[in-house]
Amino acid sequence: MQAGAGSGAWHNTSCCIACCRVTAVNEDSIDLELKDATKQSLPFGTCIWAAGVGMHPLVAGLKEKLPAELQTSRRGLLVDEHLRVVGSQGTIYCLGDAAVTGATPQTALPPTAQVARQEGEYLAALFSKNKLALVEPSSDGSEEEEAADADLVPLPKRAKPFRYFHLGSLAYLGSHRGVMDLPFKTPFLKTLRGYLGAQTWRFLETYMQDRTAVMEPEAPPAPTLPAEGPTAARKTRVVVLGSGWGAVSFIKNLDPAAFGEGGGYELVLVSPRNYMLFTPLLPSAVGGVVSENSIVESIRTLMQGKGTYYEARASDIDPEKRVLTCKKEFCEVCAARKSQGGSLASHDHSEEEHTFQLSYDILLCSVGAVNATFGIKGVQDHCFFLKSMEDAQQLRRHISKALEHAALPDVTPENRRKLLSFVVVGGGPTGVEVAAELYDLVKEDVARKFPSIAEDVGITLIDGMDSLLNSYHTEIQSYAGETFRHNGIHLRLGTRVTEVREGEVLVEHKDGGRDSVPFGTCVWATGIAMHPLVALLKERLPADVQTSRRGLLVDQHLRVRGSQGTIYCLGDAAVTGDSPATALPPTAQVARQEGQYLAALLSKQRLALVEPAAAGEAATGAQAAGEGGELVPLPRATKPFGYMHLGSLAYLGDSKGAMDLPIKTPFLKTLRGYLGAQAWRTLETLLQVSPRTRWLVAHDWVRASVFGRNLSDI
Ligand code: FAD
């Protein structure tokens, strides 16, 4: 519910209780007093307080220091007709919600964006047209002939006062309806309402943006309810863990008929993240080229009509009973305690209330992997990672803060260079692309928007190998090294990190020499390690078949070895070969093809659980696969998974990229330079998971090249 209550006045609330006053807000209800003095309590799950504005503490502090007889408003700082704060001798101007333009609420302008914008425009013109300067108090006054008496920054007498021009008011009311209070009222038309009002609102809100296009809000997805009851019981319950590349590829490619109401399967997806993240563009999100919203797609949109989604994290798997323990991502009691600064440990909310159990017939495990730190001291404490959207947001904001901090006037040159030292550890595709995006950011935007500090920025890339992009063709490895050196990115190859301390990375060279690299920002991108849930599941499976230290060993149909055909694994969590040389690499391309394969496998034939007693029989029957005793047998003719490598791409900065072509000819093995960058950009756009994100990403490339990057720390 939404409540608006200002100055004790009677207000309408957006629920059906009209003309009431809020007297108290409790943990889960609001106390109301109606006009006839009766009292009511209104329960809520979420309460949004939008009851107007109060004075900013800084404004209140400043007001205290000005003559009390002049500053009499309780709403903000009283200003004169030129927006100068009354009593500040012309040295302080105030605009927007902090300013009060009239002595009474009736004469003061309202606290709106429209007023603030016009005030800003007025002051810009005032300052641009007149050279305003401080006149020392001791001055004889000859210079300020035209000025007001006691002003320290006099204004010419001809300076026009601020005039507000009301352009009308708009509000969106939902359901494609809106209202507009027109600035010019005629006897026939005073307001615009309904659909026309909403379209006017939408058009004006888009038009008024500063360089940023506003996308039409996405329609809320229709709720999908879990299939329950007798029909559901006969269906094979497929539970998918994860909402990343592998899981989403499976969902997108499955046959809705097989998973729909009349199909043989019931689908449940469990993931703590309710969106799919397009990881290859995370470095570009850090650089502010693509916006974060452009590379995520809601999992509910992708699941629509296919099954049920639960926002939770699987914390345990019992492969024998085929039961998952899931931990809820959100608990309203804990959230409330946390927001009140309370300790979560002390409250009476039991662990069971945070978890629920979910049974499955077939489990698809696509939980990915975690960052590898190799147990190196200090990495967790002092480095940024780049695996999730939260990581990208944190890093982008940190970079913005570092730039702003370095640009402050009291920072010493030495400190500034340290603040602007960016160290990237890891010369694989992620590390290389982070360094490339940082380079572009500095060259194209920092140079223009922070000209005084751009020269002090340094980018260093550290890797234990002797070249960058080791999994790529050797031509690309040398090209990447040359491009980076040419761009002034400092390469420390053949160098191993031994420890990370606050502001410095300790390294050891191949020849045994040791030294340290100072940093203001260190990004750790050295690959992946086994997910804790995968490690836990591995423990519960026969140790003689699960021998990999990287993930879950799967057979040629992606079934987890030792799980009797009840668990499939795909993506970074799966290990497809017995040795690192034969296993497929942990890439989105592999996860995507595995998801496609499993979607076809389950859609084309109805797999079902055979109770343990019948499993032996099934193993000898026509339905059973090669391995005996399977609980979910596969038809004999089922084709194994086959991976087709479609090439590898990397962006190297400065509009240069490289593509390792899937089909190599004696004349052309790779695409490099400008063509490589264009191939990378085109493919990253086309490969987006939905038309919405494809559109947004394409739009972002154009936006960034025309208007520059997002350097704000929001
Ligand atoms: P992910 O995509 O990581 O998805 C894992 C999912 O599991 C997530 O939704 C997560 O929330 C969920 N999850 C985690 N724990 C649990 C749990 N306990 N219970 C339930 N769900 C859980 N590959 C390429 O091919 N090309 C590239 O250009 C490329 N660039 C990359 C750039 C970056 C910065 C990164 C980090 C990776 C990049 N990759 C790239 C690799 C690619 O992202 C991974 O290989 C791919 O994401 C693996 O897919 P996945 O489904 O196994 O896991």
Tab-separated table of N, CA, C and O in Angstrom, residues 168-266:
chain	number	residue	atom	x	y	z
A	168	GLY	N	2.292	23.007	-16.621
A	168	GLY	CA	1.290	21.952	-16.398
A	168	GLY	C	1.828	20.862	-15.493
A	168	GLY	O	3.034	20.774	-15.264
A	169	SER	N	0.933	20.031	-14.985
A	169	SER	CA	1.356	18.921	-14.109
A	169	SER	C	0.826	17.621	-14.689
A	169	SER	O	-0.271	17.579	-15.256
A	170	LEU	N	1.638	16.571	-14.493
A	170	LEU	CA	1.296	15.261	-15.054
A	170	LEU	C	1.298	14.205	-13.970
A	170	LEU	O	2.055	14.292	-13.012
A	171	ALA	N	0.466	13.200	-14.139
A	171	ALA	CA	0.560	12.032	-13.243
A	171	ALA	C	0.089	10.802	-13.990
A	171	ALA	O	-0.873	10.864	-14.770
A	172	TYR	N	0.812	9.694	-13.764
A	172	TYR	CA	0.395	8.417	-14.362
A	172	TYR	C	-0.434	7.668	-13.326
A	172	TYR	O	-0.055	7.582	-12.161
A	173	LEU	N	-1.578	7.135	-13.754
A	173	LEU	CA	-2.500	6.510	-12.793
A	173	LEU	C	-2.562	4.991	-12.928
A	173	LEU	O	-3.364	4.342	-12.261
A	174	GLY	N	-1.750	4.416	-13.813
A	174	GLY	CA	-1.783	2.962	-14.014
A	174	GLY	C	-2.809	2.608	-15.081
A	174	GLY	O	-3.641	3.435	-15.485
A	175	SER	N	-2.751	1.357	-15.546
A	175	SER	CA	-3.679	0.844	-16.577
A	175	SER	C	-3.734	1.758	-17.799
A	175	SER	O	-4.810	2.006	-18.356
A	176	HIS	N	-2.591	2.285	-18.193
A	176	HIS	CA	-2.492	3.156	-19.379
A	176	HIS	C	-3.377	4.393	-19.274
A	176	HIS	O	-3.899	4.881	-20.258
A	177	ARG	N	-3.610	4.846	-18.073
A	177	ARG	CA	-4.355	6.091	-17.892
A	177	ARG	C	-3.501	7.123	-17.178
A	177	ARG	O	-2.714	6.760	-16.305
A	178	GLY	N	-3.707	8.386	-17.564
A	178	GLY	CA	-2.953	9.445	-16.906
A	178	GLY	C	-3.758	10.726	-16.890
A	178	GLY	O	-4.847	10.794	-17.470
A	179	VAL	N	-3.225	11.727	-16.199
A	179	VAL	CA	-3.891	13.032	-16.191
A	179	VAL	C	-2.857	14.119	-16.409
A	179	VAL	O	-1.716	14.002	-15.972
A	180	MET	N	-3.287	15.159	-17.101
A	180	MET	CA	-2.420	16.327	-17.259
A	180	MET	C	-3.250	17.579	-17.027
A	180	MET	O	-4.288	17.780	-17.665
A	181	ASP	N	-2.752	18.371	-16.089
A	181	ASP	CA	-3.355	19.653	-15.781
A	181	ASP	C	-2.723	20.625	-16.772
A	181	ASP	O	-1.527	20.904	-16.679
A	182	LEU	N	-3.493	21.084	-17.761
A	182	LEU	CA	-2.884	21.879	-18.836
A	182	LEU	C	-2.448	23.261	-18.353
A	182	LEU	O	-3.125	23.864	-17.511
A	183	PRO	N	-1.345	23.788	-18.901
A	183	PRO	CA	-0.897	25.119	-18.477
A	183	PRO	C	-1.838	26.220	-18.991
A	183	PRO	O	-2.017	27.233	-18.358
A	184	PHE	N	-2.412	25.978	-20.173
A	184	PHE	CA	-3.354	26.983	-20.704
A	184	PHE	C	-4.742	26.373	-20.660
A	184	PHE	O	-4.986	25.353	-21.312
A	185	LYS	N	-5.592	26.972	-19.936
A	185	LYS	CA	-6.933	26.405	-19.815
A	185	LYS	C	-7.893	27.167	-20.711
A	185	LYS	O	-7.885	28.394	-20.730
A	186	THR	N	-8.671	26.430	-21.473
A	186	THR	CA	-9.705	27.058	-22.302
A	186	THR	C	-11.050	26.635	-21.708
A	186	THR	O	-11.108	25.680	-20.927
A	187	PRO	N	-12.126	27.293	-22.073
A	187	PRO	CA	-13.428	26.876	-21.507
A	187	PRO	C	-13.731	25.416	-21.833
A	187	PRO	O	-14.464	24.742	-21.133
A	188	PHE	N	-13.151	24.903	-22.961
A	188	PHE	CA	-13.487	23.538	-23.382
A	188	PHE	C	-12.480	22.504	-22.883
A	188	PHE	O	-12.783	21.339	-22.752
A	189	LEU	N	-11.269	22.952	-22.659
A	189	LEU	CA	-10.222	21.975	-22.297
A	189	LEU	C	-9.352	22.519	-21.173
A	189	LEU	O	-8.628	23.500	-21.356
A	190	LYS	N	-9.483	21.895	-20.017
A	190	LYS	CA	-8.649	22.325	-18.876
A	190	LYS	C	-7.639	21.256	-18.524
A	190	LYS	O	-6.565	21.524	-18.001
A	191	THR	N	-8.025	20.007	-18.779
A	191	THR	CA	-7.133	18.891	-18.429
A	191	THR	C	-7.154	17.864	-19.562
A	191	THR	O	-8.070	17.843	-20.379
A	192	LEU	N	-6.115	17.031	-19.572
A	192	LEU	CA	-6.100	15.864	-20.470
A	192	LEU	C	-6.217	14.654	-19.579
A	192	LEU	O	-5.491	14.538	-18.584
A	193	ARG	N	-7.085	13.715	-19.936
A	193	ARG	CA	-7.255	12.556	-19.055
A	193	ARG	C	-7.277	11.243	-19.832
A	193	ARG	O	-7.429	11.254	-21.052
A	194	GLY	N	-7.133	10.143	-19.102
A	194	GLY	CA	-7.274	8.803	-19.700
A	194	GLY	C	-6.065	8.413	-20.536
A	194	GLY	O	-4.928	8.747	-20.213
A	195	TYR	N	-6.321	7.732	-21.650
A	195	TYR	CA	-5.255	7.196	-22.491
A	195	TYR	C	-4.376	8.323	-23.039
A	195	TYR	O	-3.155	8.252	-23.038
A	196	LEU	N	-5.032	9.415	-23.475
A	196	LEU	CA	-4.306	10.562	-24.023
A	196	LEU	C	-3.403	11.172	-22.950
A	196	LEU	O	-2.261	11.558	-23.218
A	197	GLY	N	-3.927	11.223	-21.731
A	197	GLY	CA	-3.136	11.738	-20.601
A	197	GLY	C	-1.913	10.876	-20.381
A	197	GLY	O	-0.802	11.381	-20.166
A	198	ALA	N	-2.086	9.532	-20.455
A	198	ALA	CA	-0.955	8.617	-20.227
A	198	ALA	C	0.077	8.750	-21.335
A	198	ALA	O	1.285	8.750	-21.088
A	199	GLN	N	-0.393	8.887	-22.586
A	199	GLN	CA	0.546	9.006	-23.706
A	199	GLN	C	1.316	10.317	-23.622
A	199	GLN	O	2.516	10.372	-23.906
A	200	THR	N	0.626	11.380	-23.208
A	200	THR	CA	1.301	12.679	-23.054
A	200	THR	C	2.354	12.566	-21.959
A	200	THR	O	3.482	13.029	-22.100
A	201	TRP	N	1.982	11.914	-20.861
A	201	TRP	CA	2.921	11.710	-19.738
A	201	TRP	C	4.149	10.954	-20.222
A	201	TRP	O	5.283	11.368	-20.011
A	202	ARG	N	3.894	9.840	-20.941
A	202	ARG	CA	5.007	8.996	-21.412
A	202	ARG	C	5.917	9.770	-22.366
A	202	ARG	O	7.134	9.727	-22.262
A	203	PHE	N	5.289	10.495	-23.290
A	203	PHE	CA	6.070	11.244	-24.273
A	203	PHE	C	6.921	12.315	-23.568
A	203	PHE	O	8.118	12.421	-23.799
A	204	LEU	N	6.278	13.055	-22.664
A	204	LEU	CA	7.012	14.141	-22.011
A	204	LEU	C	8.106	13.618	-21.093
A	204	LEU	O	9.203	14.173	-21.040
A	205	GLU	N	7.836	12.527	-20.359
A	205	GLU	CA	8.859	11.970	-19.462
A	205	GLU	C	10.054	11.475	-20.264
A	205	GLU	O	11.188	11.494	-19.796
A	206	THR	N	9.826	10.998	-21.483
A	206	THR	CA	10.929	10.538	-22.330
A	206	THR	C	11.680	11.735	-22.881
A	206	THR	O	12.898	11.818	-22.839
A	207	TYR	N	10.902	12.702	-23.368
A	207	TYR	CA	11.486	13.879	-23.992
A	207	TYR	C	12.329	14.685	-23.001
A	207	TYR	O	13.367	15.237	-23.353
A	208	MET	N	11.876	14.716	-21.723
A	208	MET	CA	12.575	15.522	-20.721
A	208	MET	C	13.849	14.867	-20.210
A	208	MET	O	14.584	15.468	-19.439
A	209	GLN	N	14.090	13.592	-20.571
A	209	GLN	CA	15.305	12.926	-20.102
A	209	GLN	C	16.532	13.656	-20.618
A	209	GLN	O	16.518	14.173	-21.731
A	210	ASP	N	17.597	13.637	-19.815
A	210	ASP	CA	18.855	14.172	-20.294
A	210	ASP	C	19.629	13.025	-20.892
A	210	ASP	O	20.210	12.222	-20.164
A	211	ARG	N	19.592	12.887	-22.181
A	211	ARG	CA	20.369	11.907	-22.936
A	211	ARG	C	19.958	10.459	-22.706
A	211	ARG	O	20.524	9.569	-23.298
A	212	THR	N	19.057	10.175	-21.775
A	212	THR	CA	18.770	8.780	-21.479
A	212	THR	C	17.398	8.425	-21.999
A	212	THR	O	16.424	9.050	-21.633
A	213	ALA	N	17.320	7.405	-22.821
A	213	ALA	CA	16.015	6.988	-23.317
A	213	ALA	C	15.314	6.178	-22.254
A	213	ALA	O	15.932	5.427	-21.519
A	214	VAL	N	14.037	6.345	-22.136
A	214	VAL	CA	13.282	5.584	-21.148
A	214	VAL	C	12.498	4.510	-21.882
A	214	VAL	O	11.804	4.785	-22.839
A	215	MET	N	12.667	3.306	-21.447
A	215	MET	CA	11.961	2.210	-22.107
A	215	MET	C	10.573	2.075	-21.499
A	215	MET	O	10.360	2.356	-20.330
A	216	GLU	N	9.658	1.618	-22.295
A	216	GLU	CA	8.309	1.371	-21.804
A	216	GLU	C	8.371	0.337	-20.698
A	216	GLU	O	9.071	-0.669	-20.830
A	217	PRO	N	7.693	0.575	-19.571
A	217	PRO	CA	7.785	-0.403	-18.494
A	217	PRO	C	7.274	-1.767	-18.957
A	217	PRO	O	6.309	-1.856	-19.710
A	218	GLU	N	8.001	-2.771	-18.481
A	218	GLU	CA	7.652	-4.129	-18.874
A	218	GLU	C	6.340	-4.546	-18.210
A	218	GLU	O	6.120	-4.267	-17.035
A	219	ALA	N	5.475	-5.190	-18.983
A	219	ALA	CA	4.213	-5.647	-18.390
A	219	ALA	C	4.507	-6.729	-17.375
A	219	ALA	O	5.367	-7.574	-17.599
A	220	PRO	N	3.848	-6.692	-16.186
A	220	PRO	CA	4.157	-7.709	-15.181
A	220	PRO	C	3.798	-9.099	-15.703
A	220	PRO	O	2.751	-9.274	-16.330
A	221	PRO	N	4.697	-10.101	-15.476
A	221	PRO	CA	4.403	-11.432	-15.980
A	221	PRO	C	3.208	-12.029	-15.252
A	221	PRO	O	3.018	-11.789	-14.060
A	222	ALA	N	2.413	-12.799	-15.985
A	222	ALA	CA	1.254	-13.434	-15.363
A	222	ALA	C	1.739	-14.457	-14.353
A	222	ALA	O	2.711	-15.162	-14.607
A	223	PRO	N	1.118	-14.516	-13.152
A	223	PRO	CA	1.599	-15.471	-12.155
A	223	PRO	C	1.424	-16.914	-12.631
A	223	PRO	O	0.410	-17.257	-13.228
A	224	THR	N	2.460	-17.720	-12.404
A	224	THR	CA	2.336	-19.129	-12.749
A	224	THR	C	2.260	-19.913	-11.452
A	224	THR	O	3.112	-19.778	-10.587
A	225	LEU	N	1.243	-20.688	-11.332
A	225	LEU	CA	1.051	-21.420	-10.087
A	225	LEU	C	1.632	-22.814	-10.195
A	225	LEU	O	1.639	-23.403	-11.271
A	226	PRO	N	2.130	-23.369	-9.100
A	226	PRO	CA	2.671	-24.722	-9.173
A	226	PRO	C	1.580	-25.723	-9.531
A	226	PRO	O	0.445	-25.597	-9.064
A	227	ALA	N	1.954	-26.670	-10.370
A	227	ALA	CA	0.985	-27.701	-10.711
A	227	ALA	C	0.824	-28.623	-9.516
A	227	ALA	O	1.799	-29.136	-8.990
A	228	GLU	N	-0.375	-28.765	-9.053
A	228	GLU	CA	-0.607	-29.603	-7.886
A	228	GLU	C	-1.773	-30.540	-8.158
A	228	GLU	O	-2.456	-30.427	-9.162
A	229	GLY	N	-2.031	-31.426	-7.254
A	229	GLY	CA	-3.189	-32.296	-7.379
A	229	GLY	C	-2.857	-33.578	-8.105
A	229	GLY	O	-1.700	-33.846	-8.416
A	230	PRO	N	-3.878	-34.370	-8.421
A	230	PRO	CA	-3.664	-35.707	-8.934
A	230	PRO	C	-2.936	-35.757	-10.275
A	230	PRO	O	-2.122	-36.627	-10.511
A	231	THR	N	-3.187	-34.777	-11.197
A	231	THR	CA	-2.519	-34.830	-12.493
A	231	THR	C	-1.033	-34.633	-12.320
A	231	THR	O	-0.214	-35.327	-12.916
A	232	ALA	N	-0.692	-33.611	-11.459
A	232	ALA	CA	0.717	-33.295	-11.250
A	232	ALA	C	1.461	-34.500	-10.694
A	232	ALA	O	2.614	-34.749	-11.031
A	233	ALA	N	0.812	-35.252	-9.859
A	233	ALA	CA	1.465	-36.388	-9.220
A	233	ALA	C	1.936	-37.404	-10.254
A	233	ALA	O	2.931	-38.087	-10.063
A	234	ARG	N	1.248	-37.524	-11.366
A	234	ARG	CA	1.624	-38.492	-12.397
A	234	ARG	C	2.726	-37.954	-13.300
A	234	ARG	O	3.310	-38.683	-14.066
A	235	LYS	N	2.971	-36.690	-13.208
A	235	LYS	CA	3.990	-36.101	-14.075
A	235	LYS	C	5.384	-36.331	-13.508
A	235	LYS	O	5.538	-36.512	-12.302
A	236	THR	N	6.360	-36.281	-14.390
A	236	THR	CA	7.743	-36.375	-13.919
A	236	THR	C	8.157	-34.978	-13.476
A	236	THR	O	8.105	-34.034	-14.277
A	237	ARG	N	8.535	-34.856	-12.228
A	237	ARG	CA	8.920	-33.515	-11.759
A	237	ARG	C	10.394	-33.253	-12.054
A	237	ARG	O	11.282	-33.938	-11.543
A	238	VAL	N	10.617	-32.245	-12.898
A	238	VAL	CA	11.984	-31.848	-13.244
A	238	VAL	C	12.296	-30.567	-12.475
A	238	VAL	O	11.611	-29.561	-12.645
A	239	VAL	N	13.306	-30.628	-11.630
A	239	VAL	CA	13.692	-29.419	-10.897
A	239	VAL	C	15.027	-28.916	-11.471
A	239	VAL	O	15.978	-29.685	-11.602
A	240	VAL	N	15.030	-27.646	-11.855
A	240	VAL	CA	16.246	-27.038	-12.414
A	240	VAL	C	16.850	-26.127	-11.357
A	240	VAL	O	16.138	-25.309	-10.769
A	241	LEU	N	18.138	-26.268	-11.125
A	241	LEU	CA	18.827	-25.378	-10.177
A	241	LEU	C	19.653	-24.368	-10.961
A	241	LEU	O	20.542	-24.746	-11.724
A	242	GLY	N	19.353	-23.083	-10.766
A	242	GLY	CA	20.134	-22.041	-11.421
A	242	GLY	C	19.309	-21.281	-12.440
A	242	GLY	O	18.293	-21.782	-12.945
A	243	SER	N	19.743	-20.045	-12.714
A	243	SER	CA	19.076	-19.243	-13.751
A	243	SER	C	20.135	-18.592	-14.633
A	243	SER	O	19.991	-17.459	-15.069
A	244	GLY	N	21.229	-19.339	-14.854
A	244	GLY	CA	22.315	-18.826	-15.695
A	244	GLY	C	22.234	-19.412	-17.091
A	244	GLY	O	21.166	-19.821	-17.561
A	245	TRP	N	23.386	-19.473	-17.730
A	245	TRP	CA	23.444	-19.889	-19.133
A	245	TRP	C	22.851	-21.268	-19.391
A	245	TRP	O	22.042	-21.450	-20.304
A	246	GLY	N	23.271	-22.256	-18.590
A	246	GLY	CA	22.819	-23.624	-18.820
A	246	GLY	C	21.320	-23.745	-18.597
A	246	GLY	O	20.573	-24.239	-19.463
A	247	ALA	N	20.841	-23.275	-17.447
A	247	ALA	CA	19.429	-23.409	-17.080
A	247	ALA	C	18.538	-22.671	-18.075
A	247	ALA	O	17.523	-23.205	-18.536
A	248	VAL	N	18.924	-21.459	-18.426
A	248	VAL	CA	18.067	-20.659	-19.315
A	248	VAL	C	18.047	-21.236	-20.730
A	248	VAL	O	17.007	-21.242	-21.398
A	249	SER	N	19.174	-21.767	-21.163
A	249	SER	CA	19.182	-22.398	-22.485
A	249	SER	C	18.228	-23.594	-22.493
A	249	SER	O	17.501	-23.824	-23.460
A	250	PHE	N	18.188	-24.344	-21.389
A	250	PHE	CA	17.273	-25.477	-21.269
A	250	PHE	C	15.818	-24.985	-21.348
A	250	PHE	O	15.016	-25.484	-22.129
A	251	ILE	N	15.519	-23.956	-20.559
A	251	ILE	CA	14.138	-23.446	-20.502
A	251	ILE	C	13.688	-22.897	-21.850
A	251	ILE	O	12.578	-23.143	-22.306
A	252	LYS	N	14.597	-22.164	-22.486
A	252	LYS	CA	14.219	-21.527	-23.743
A	252	LYS	C	13.965	-22.545	-24.852
A	252	LYS	O	13.169	-22.318	-25.745
A	253	ASN	N	14.684	-23.657	-24.796
A	253	ASN	CA	14.601	-24.609	-25.903
A	253	ASN	C	13.658	-25.778	-25.681
A	253	ASN	O	13.455	-26.586	-26.585
A	254	LEU	N	13.090	-25.901	-24.476
A	254	LEU	CA	12.223	-27.059	-24.252
A	254	LEU	C	10.900	-26.875	-25.005
A	254	LEU	O	10.505	-25.763	-25.359
A	255	ASP	N	10.253	-27.979	-25.247
A	255	ASP	CA	8.987	-27.942	-25.960
A	255	ASP	C	7.875	-27.615	-24.954
A	255	ASP	O	7.610	-28.409	-24.039
A	256	PRO	N	7.207	-26.463	-25.102
A	256	PRO	CA	6.191	-26.081	-24.106
A	256	PRO	C	5.088	-27.132	-23.984
A	256	PRO	O	4.489	-27.278	-22.918
A	257	ALA	N	4.841	-27.878	-25.062
A	257	ALA	CA	3.773	-28.890	-25.000
A	257	ALA	C	4.130	-29.978	-23.984
A	257	ALA	O	3.279	-30.454	-23.238
A	258	ALA	N	5.423	-30.355	-23.939
A	258	ALA	CA	5.842	-31.418	-23.014
A	258	ALA	C	5.833	-30.933	-21.569
A	258	ALA	O	5.665	-31.716	-20.637
A	259	PHE	N	6.018	-29.612	-21.383
A	259	PHE	CA	6.093	-29.068	-20.022
A	259	PHE	C	4.848	-28.266	-19.647
A	259	PHE	O	4.735	-27.775	-18.543
A	260	GLY	N	3.944	-28.127	-20.600
A	260	GLY	CA	2.723	-27.370	-20.337
A	260	GLY	C	1.703	-28.213	-19.590
A	260	GLY	O	2.020	-29.296	-19.084
A	261	GLU	N	0.460	-27.713	-19.600
A	261	GLU	CA	-0.587	-28.364	-18.813
A	261	GLU	C	-0.826	-29.821	-19.217
A	261	GLU	O	-0.961	-30.699	-18.381
A	262	GLY	N	-0.811	-30.077	-20.528
A	262	GLY	CA	-1.105	-31.437	-20.973
A	262	GLY	C	0.132	-32.303	-21.111
A	262	GLY	O	0.038	-33.464	-21.541
A	263	GLY	N	1.314	-31.760	-20.811
A	263	GLY	CA	2.567	-32.504	-21.024
A	263	GLY	C	2.874	-33.492	-19.910
A	263	GLY	O	2.160	-33.580	-18.908
A	264	GLY	N	3.953	-34.235	-20.106
A	264	GLY	CA	4.304	-35.280	-19.147
A	264	GLY	C	5.212	-34.801	-18.025
A	264	GLY	O	5.574	-35.582	-17.139
A	265	TYR	N	5.625	-33.549	-18.090
A	265	TYR	CA	6.556	-33.048	-17.072
A	265	TYR	C	5.964	-31.891	-16.280
A	265	TYR	O	5.158	-31.119	-16.800
A	266	GLU	N	6.455	-31.783	-15.059
A	266	GLU	CA	6.173	-30.598	-14.247
A	266	GLU	C	7.533	-29.949	-14.004
A	266	GLU	O	8.465	-30.622	-13.559
